[in-house]
mmCIF file of C-alpha atoms in Angstrom:
data_model
loop_
_atom_site.group_PDB
_atom_site.id
_atom_site.type_symbol
_atom_site.label_atom_id
_atom_site.label_comp_id
_atom_site.label_asym_id
_atom_site.label_seq_id
_atom_site.Cartn_x
_atom_site.Cartn_y
_atom_site.Cartn_z
ATOM 1 C CA MET A 1 2.178 -27.981 -42.008
ATOM 2 C CA PHE A 2 -0.955 -28.609 -39.894
ATOM 3 C CA LYS A 3 0.641 -29.238 -36.467
ATOM 4 C CA LEU A 4 2.212 -25.755 -37.165
ATOM 5 C CA LYS A 5 -0.855 -24.268 -38.129
ATOM 6 C CA LEU A 6 -2.672 -25.575 -35.844
ATOM 7 C CA GLU A 7 0.002 -24.102 -32.765
ATOM 8 C CA SER A 8 0.118 -20.689 -34.396
ATOM 9 C CA PHE A 9 -3.814 -20.841 -33.754
ATOM 10 C CA ILE A 10 -3.343 -21.918 -30.367
ATOM 11 C CA PHE A 11 -0.603 -19.359 -29.736
ATOM 12 C CA ILE A 12 -3.449 -16.875 -31.071
ATOM 13 C CA ILE A 13 -6.140 -17.490 -29.113
ATOM 14 C CA LYS A 14 -4.321 -16.895 -25.819
ATOM 15 C CA PHE A 15 -2.498 -14.091 -26.571
ATOM 16 C CA PHE A 16 -6.108 -12.849 -26.735
ATOM 17 C CA LEU A 17 -7.470 -13.684 -24.002
ATOM 18 C CA VAL A 18 -4.008 -12.768 -21.992
ATOM 19 C CA CYS A 19 -4.672 -9.455 -23.737
ATOM 20 C CA LEU A 20 -8.507 -8.924 -23.106
ATOM 21 C CA ILE A 21 -8.350 -10.521 -19.441
ATOM 22 C CA THR A 22 -5.721 -7.382 -19.228
ATOM 23 C CA SER A 23 -8.198 -5.214 -19.859
ATOM 24 C CA MET A 24 -10.789 -6.292 -18.724
ATOM 25 C CA ILE A 25 -8.764 -5.983 -14.725
ATOM 26 C CA THR A 26 -7.750 -2.619 -15.715
ATOM 27 C CA PHE A 27 -11.483 -1.538 -16.279
ATOM 28 C CA LEU A 28 -12.319 -2.181 -13.002
ATOM 29 C CA ILE A 29 -9.404 -1.104 -11.713
ATOM 30 C CA THR A 30 -9.763 2.008 -13.171
ATOM 31 C CA SER A 31 -13.304 2.420 -12.776
ATOM 32 C CA CYS A 32 -13.595 1.055 -9.045
ATOM 33 C CA SER A 33 -10.745 3.682 -8.624
ATOM 34 C CA SER A 34 -12.931 6.432 -9.704
ATOM 35 C CA SER A 35 -15.822 5.617 -7.961
ATOM 36 C CA LYS A 36 -13.750 5.945 -5.288
ATOM 37 C CA PHE A 37 -11.898 8.972 -5.425
ATOM 38 C CA ASN A 38 -15.040 10.831 -6.889
ATOM 39 C CA LYS A 39 -16.369 10.808 -2.697
ATOM 40 C CA PHE A 40 -12.900 13.117 -1.840
ATOM 41 C CA SER A 41 -11.600 17.088 -3.009
ATOM 42 C CA ASP A 42 -9.955 17.130 -5.653
ATOM 43 C CA ILE A 43 -6.174 17.798 -4.879
ATOM 44 C CA LYS A 44 -3.424 20.180 -6.376
ATOM 45 C CA ILE A 45 0.317 18.669 -5.973
ATOM 46 C CA THR A 46 3.680 19.981 -5.206
ATOM 47 C CA ALA A 47 7.364 19.137 -4.590
ATOM 48 C CA PRO A 48 8.224 19.591 -0.531
ATOM 49 C CA ILE A 49 10.748 22.676 0.576
ATOM 50 C CA LYS A 50 14.055 22.109 2.398
ATOM 51 C CA ALA A 51 13.291 22.836 6.451
ATOM 52 C CA PRO A 52 15.747 25.369 7.556
ATOM 53 C CA ASN A 53 15.251 23.386 10.971
ATOM 54 C CA LYS A 54 15.337 19.920 10.158
ATOM 55 C CA HIS A 55 13.832 19.234 13.937
ATOM 56 C CA ALA A 56 11.268 22.186 14.653
ATOM 57 C CA GLN A 57 9.795 21.302 11.083
ATOM 58 C CA TRP A 58 9.492 17.212 12.207
ATOM 59 C CA ILE A 59 7.149 18.258 15.456
ATOM 60 C CA LEU A 60 4.548 20.432 13.203
ATOM 61 C CA TYR A 61 4.611 17.594 10.944
ATOM 62 C CA GLN A 62 3.749 14.432 13.497
ATOM 63 C CA LYS A 63 1.307 18.056 14.616
ATOM 64 C CA ARG A 64 -0.073 17.655 11.336
ATOM 65 C CA HIS A 65 -0.800 14.383 10.225
ATOM 66 C CA GLN A 66 -1.891 13.324 13.828
ATOM 67 C CA ASN A 67 -5.749 14.084 12.864
ATOM 68 C CA LEU A 68 -5.239 11.979 9.312
ATOM 69 C CA ILE A 69 -4.600 8.464 11.282
ATOM 70 C CA LYS A 70 -7.957 8.875 12.602
ATOM 71 C CA GLY A 71 -9.251 10.346 9.471
ATOM 72 C CA ASN A 72 -11.251 9.829 5.991
ATOM 73 C CA TRP A 73 -8.270 9.270 3.182
ATOM 74 C CA ILE A 74 -7.435 7.298 -0.207
ATOM 75 C CA PHE A 75 -4.366 6.541 -2.461
ATOM 76 C CA GLU A 76 -4.016 4.702 -4.939
ATOM 77 C CA GLY A 77 -0.689 2.914 -6.385
ATOM 78 C CA VAL A 78 1.692 0.235 -7.146
ATOM 79 C CA VAL A 79 3.197 -2.324 -4.442
ATOM 80 C CA GLY A 80 5.884 -4.641 -5.023
ATOM 81 C CA VAL A 81 7.337 -7.643 -3.049
ATOM 82 C CA SER A 82 10.439 -9.707 -3.296
ATOM 83 C CA ILE A 83 10.492 -12.170 -1.027
ATOM 84 C CA SER A 84 13.778 -14.534 -1.154
ATOM 85 C CA GLY A 85 14.783 -12.769 -4.433
ATOM 86 C CA LYS A 86 11.910 -13.761 -6.167
ATOM 87 C CA GLY A 87 9.263 -10.509 -6.905
ATOM 88 C CA GLN A 88 5.312 -9.851 -7.921
ATOM 89 C CA SER A 89 3.046 -7.135 -7.668
ATOM 90 C CA ALA A 90 -0.125 -5.721 -7.299
ATOM 91 C CA ARG A 91 -1.961 -2.503 -7.495
ATOM 92 C CA VAL A 92 -3.223 -1.359 -4.678
ATOM 93 C CA LEU A 93 -6.693 0.865 -3.467
ATOM 94 C CA TRP A 94 -6.084 2.085 -0.472
ATOM 95 C CA GLU A 95 -9.260 4.053 2.022
ATOM 96 C CA ARG A 96 -9.509 5.135 5.189
ATOM 97 C CA ALA A 97 -12.777 6.114 7.352
ATOM 98 C CA PRO A 98 -11.997 5.561 10.958
ATOM 99 C CA GLU A 99 -11.626 3.019 13.220
ATOM 100 C CA LYS A 100 -12.060 1.341 9.948
ATOM 101 C CA TYR A 101 -10.285 0.767 6.600
ATOM 102 C CA GLU A 102 -10.266 -1.332 2.984
ATOM 103 C CA ILE A 103 -7.855 -1.956 0.881
ATOM 104 C CA ASN A 104 -8.343 -3.420 -2.966
ATOM 105 C CA LEU A 105 -4.806 -5.467 -4.387
ATOM 106 C CA PHE A 106 -5.105 -5.848 -7.666
ATOM 107 C CA GLY A 107 -1.730 -8.362 -9.531
ATOM 108 C CA PRO A 108 -1.281 -11.823 -8.087
ATOM 109 C CA LEU A 109 0.561 -12.229 -4.560
ATOM 110 C CA ASN A 110 -0.102 -16.078 -5.310
ATOM 111 C CA ILE A 111 -3.267 -15.852 -5.041
ATOM 112 C CA GLY A 112 -4.748 -13.195 -7.562
ATOM 113 C CA SER A 113 -7.198 -10.198 -5.949
ATOM 114 C CA VAL A 114 -7.768 -9.820 -2.780
ATOM 115 C CA ASN A 115 -10.234 -7.601 -0.824
ATOM 116 C CA ILE A 116 -8.475 -7.170 3.273
ATOM 117 C CA LYS A 117 -10.803 -4.874 5.356
ATOM 118 C CA TYR A 118 -10.782 -3.960 8.678
ATOM 119 C CA ASN A 119 -12.829 -2.841 12.000
ATOM 120 C CA ASN A 120 -13.378 -2.490 15.141
ATOM 121 C CA GLY A 121 -9.958 -4.473 15.808
ATOM 122 C CA ILE A 122 -10.771 -7.498 13.250
ATOM 123 C CA TYR A 123 -8.767 -7.855 9.744
ATOM 124 C CA GLU A 124 -10.964 -9.659 6.729
ATOM 125 C CA PHE A 125 -8.860 -11.096 4.074
ATOM 126 C CA ILE A 126 -11.058 -11.869 1.094
ATOM 127 C CA ASN A 127 -10.210 -13.349 -1.802
ATOM 128 C CA ASP A 128 -10.851 -13.328 -5.536
ATOM 129 C CA ASN A 129 -12.471 -16.597 -4.920
ATOM 130 C CA GLY A 130 -14.936 -15.190 -2.083
ATOM 131 C CA ASP A 131 -12.962 -17.161 0.353
ATOM 132 C CA LYS A 132 -12.475 -14.935 3.420
ATOM 133 C CA TYR A 133 -10.260 -15.474 6.779
ATOM 134 C CA GLN A 134 -10.492 -13.673 10.347
ATOM 135 C CA ASP A 135 -8.348 -12.722 12.665
ATOM 136 C CA ARG A 136 -6.789 -9.464 15.125
ATOM 137 C CA ASN A 137 -3.158 -10.248 14.148
ATOM 138 C CA PRO A 138 -3.843 -9.367 10.034
ATOM 139 C CA GLU A 139 0.183 -10.822 9.357
ATOM 140 C CA LYS A 140 -0.099 -13.743 11.158
ATOM 141 C CA LEU A 141 -3.282 -14.817 9.355
ATOM 142 C CA LEU A 142 -1.092 -12.989 5.396
ATOM 143 C CA ASN A 143 1.620 -15.061 6.583
ATOM 144 C CA GLN A 144 -0.172 -18.366 6.796
ATOM 145 C CA ILE A 145 -1.987 -17.261 3.247
ATOM 146 C CA LEU A 146 -0.213 -15.250 1.208
ATOM 147 C CA GLY A 147 3.513 -17.423 3.121
ATOM 148 C CA TYR A 148 4.433 -13.583 4.262
ATOM 149 C CA SER A 149 3.001 -10.295 5.558
ATOM 150 C CA LEU A 150 2.415 -7.288 4.971
ATOM 151 C CA PRO A 151 3.222 -4.351 7.745
ATOM 152 C CA LEU A 152 -0.822 -3.880 8.532
ATOM 153 C CA LEU A 153 0.339 -3.845 12.261
ATOM 154 C CA GLY A 154 1.861 0.044 12.440
ATOM 155 C CA ALA A 155 0.747 0.404 8.632
ATOM 156 C CA ASP A 156 -1.562 3.737 10.081
ATOM 157 C CA TYR A 157 1.262 5.490 11.215
ATOM 158 C CA TRP A 158 3.943 4.011 8.724
ATOM 159 C CA ILE A 159 1.577 5.059 5.404
ATOM 160 C CA LEU A 160 1.836 8.774 6.505
ATOM 161 C CA GLY A 161 5.126 8.707 7.345
ATOM 162 C CA MET A 162 4.683 8.739 11.461
ATOM 163 C CA ILE A 163 6.014 6.913 14.582
ATOM 164 C CA ASP A 164 3.434 4.178 16.345
ATOM 165 C CA PRO A 165 3.314 4.886 19.498
ATOM 166 C CA SER A 166 1.946 1.093 19.798
ATOM 167 C CA TYR A 167 6.240 0.670 19.515
ATOM 168 C CA LYS A 168 9.607 0.436 21.025
ATOM 169 C CA TYR A 169 11.270 2.065 17.001
ATOM 170 C CA ASN A 170 15.031 3.325 17.165
ATOM 171 C CA ASN A 171 17.282 3.735 13.636
ATOM 172 C CA ILE A 172 15.705 6.899 12.828
ATOM 173 C CA LYS A 173 16.630 9.538 10.796
ATOM 174 C CA LEU A 174 14.993 12.336 9.301
ATOM 175 C CA ASN A 175 15.457 14.356 5.595
ATOM 176 C CA GLU A 176 16.092 17.427 4.596
ATOM 177 C CA TYR A 177 12.187 18.173 4.424
ATOM 178 C CA GLY A 178 11.873 16.674 8.260
ATOM 179 C CA SER A 179 10.379 14.059 7.628
ATOM 180 C CA LEU A 180 10.947 10.722 8.272
ATOM 181 C CA SER A 181 14.064 9.238 6.149
ATOM 182 C CA ASN A 182 14.418 5.890 7.815
ATOM 183 C CA ILE A 183 13.496 4.126 11.182
ATOM 184 C CA SER A 184 13.061 0.695 12.932
ATOM 185 C CA GLN A 185 9.544 -0.654 14.276
ATOM 186 C CA ALA A 186 8.319 -3.795 14.562
ATOM 187 C CA GLY A 187 9.794 -5.803 12.688
ATOM 188 C CA TRP A 188 10.359 -3.446 9.487
ATOM 189 C CA ASP A 189 12.952 -1.512 9.010
ATOM 190 C CA ILE A 190 11.553 1.146 6.774
ATOM 191 C CA LYS A 191 13.029 3.634 4.334
ATOM 192 C CA TYR A 192 10.598 7.021 2.345
ATOM 193 C CA LEU A 193 12.943 7.410 -0.566
ATOM 194 C CA ASN A 194 9.912 10.721 -1.585
ATOM 195 C CA TYR A 195 7.332 12.816 -0.401
ATOM 196 C CA LYS A 196 4.828 15.049 -1.984
ATOM 197 C CA VAL A 197 2.985 17.793 -1.333
ATOM 198 C CA TYR A 198 -0.954 17.404 -2.016
ATOM 199 C CA ASN A 199 -2.764 20.536 -0.725
ATOM 200 C CA GLY A 200 -0.024 21.788 1.466
ATOM 201 C CA ILE A 201 -0.173 18.263 3.221
ATOM 202 C CA MET A 202 3.311 16.654 2.248
ATOM 203 C CA MET A 203 3.023 12.882 2.297
ATOM 204 C CA PRO A 204 4.860 9.985 1.048
ATOM 205 C CA ASN A 205 5.388 8.612 -2.014
ATOM 206 C CA ILE A 206 7.828 5.946 -1.869
ATOM 207 C CA ILE A 207 8.400 3.315 0.954
ATOM 208 C CA ILE A 208 11.021 0.135 1.270
ATOM 209 C CA PHE A 209 9.993 -2.267 3.815
ATOM 210 C CA TYR A 210 11.967 -4.934 5.186
ATOM 211 C CA ASN A 211 11.612 -7.618 7.389
ATOM 212 C CA SER A 212 15.561 -9.234 7.275
ATOM 213 C CA ASP A 213 13.979 -12.863 9.354
ATOM 214 C CA GLU A 214 11.701 -12.861 6.290
ATOM 215 C CA ASP A 215 14.144 -11.611 3.699
ATOM 216 C CA LEU A 216 10.929 -9.781 1.819
ATOM 217 C CA ARG A 217 11.185 -6.429 0.722
ATOM 218 C CA ILE A 218 8.092 -4.028 -0.438
ATOM 219 C CA LYS A 219 8.028 -1.678 -1.831
ATOM 220 C CA LEU A 220 4.670 0.961 -1.747
ATOM 221 C CA VAL A 221 4.871 3.351 -4.430
ATOM 222 C CA ILE A 222 1.533 6.108 -4.503
ATOM 223 C CA LYS A 223 0.850 7.652 -6.949
ATOM 224 C CA LYS A 224 -2.130 9.266 -6.071
ATOM 225 C CA TRP A 225 -3.718 10.826 -2.301
ATOM 226 C CA ALA A 226 -7.434 12.156 -0.933
ATOM 227 C CA PHE A 227 -8.527 13.984 2.258
ATOM 228 C CA LYS A 228 -11.566 14.521 3.236
#
């Protein structure tokens, strides 16, 4: 009887600690997100409209988004990683400024919450223990640390629904809105499942990245965009 009561007490303590840690993480994520988004203007979200001529619309899309590639923007969302059938997820907050960006991942991803910074060609990876790693090739660096890579080399373009001019590409397809639906580039098969319009700018809302060499699938769901 005493053993059962002790086991019940330990279970309650563990459950309480898990709830407390979860609440603290949620609070920190919300606080961090709010403070960063406060620097940007309010966003009105609408649904995209079908394009009468999707190829002509694609040309306009590229012209409009060209200024965003090295501009100021931020998004918040959830990233899910599945490698060899095993999955995990994390919340993501990604802020871009000219010539640099910062990614905060809140979740497991094998090592807990992480911070990734890019500045003048150097990628810096900081885990929740404060350990720092640097390299000019982020996918190689993350593969060494996490055991898999993330599609960061072309991310400035891919996140915006654009083609990175540094790499050859194929399998390009446009959707009914005149924006990217599918493209294969730099070892990644990229599929855009959904778009939304933020203050008149159409942006990806759900993106799937697949690397067949690593049997790696990454799903990015963007819940909020903002621009300066």
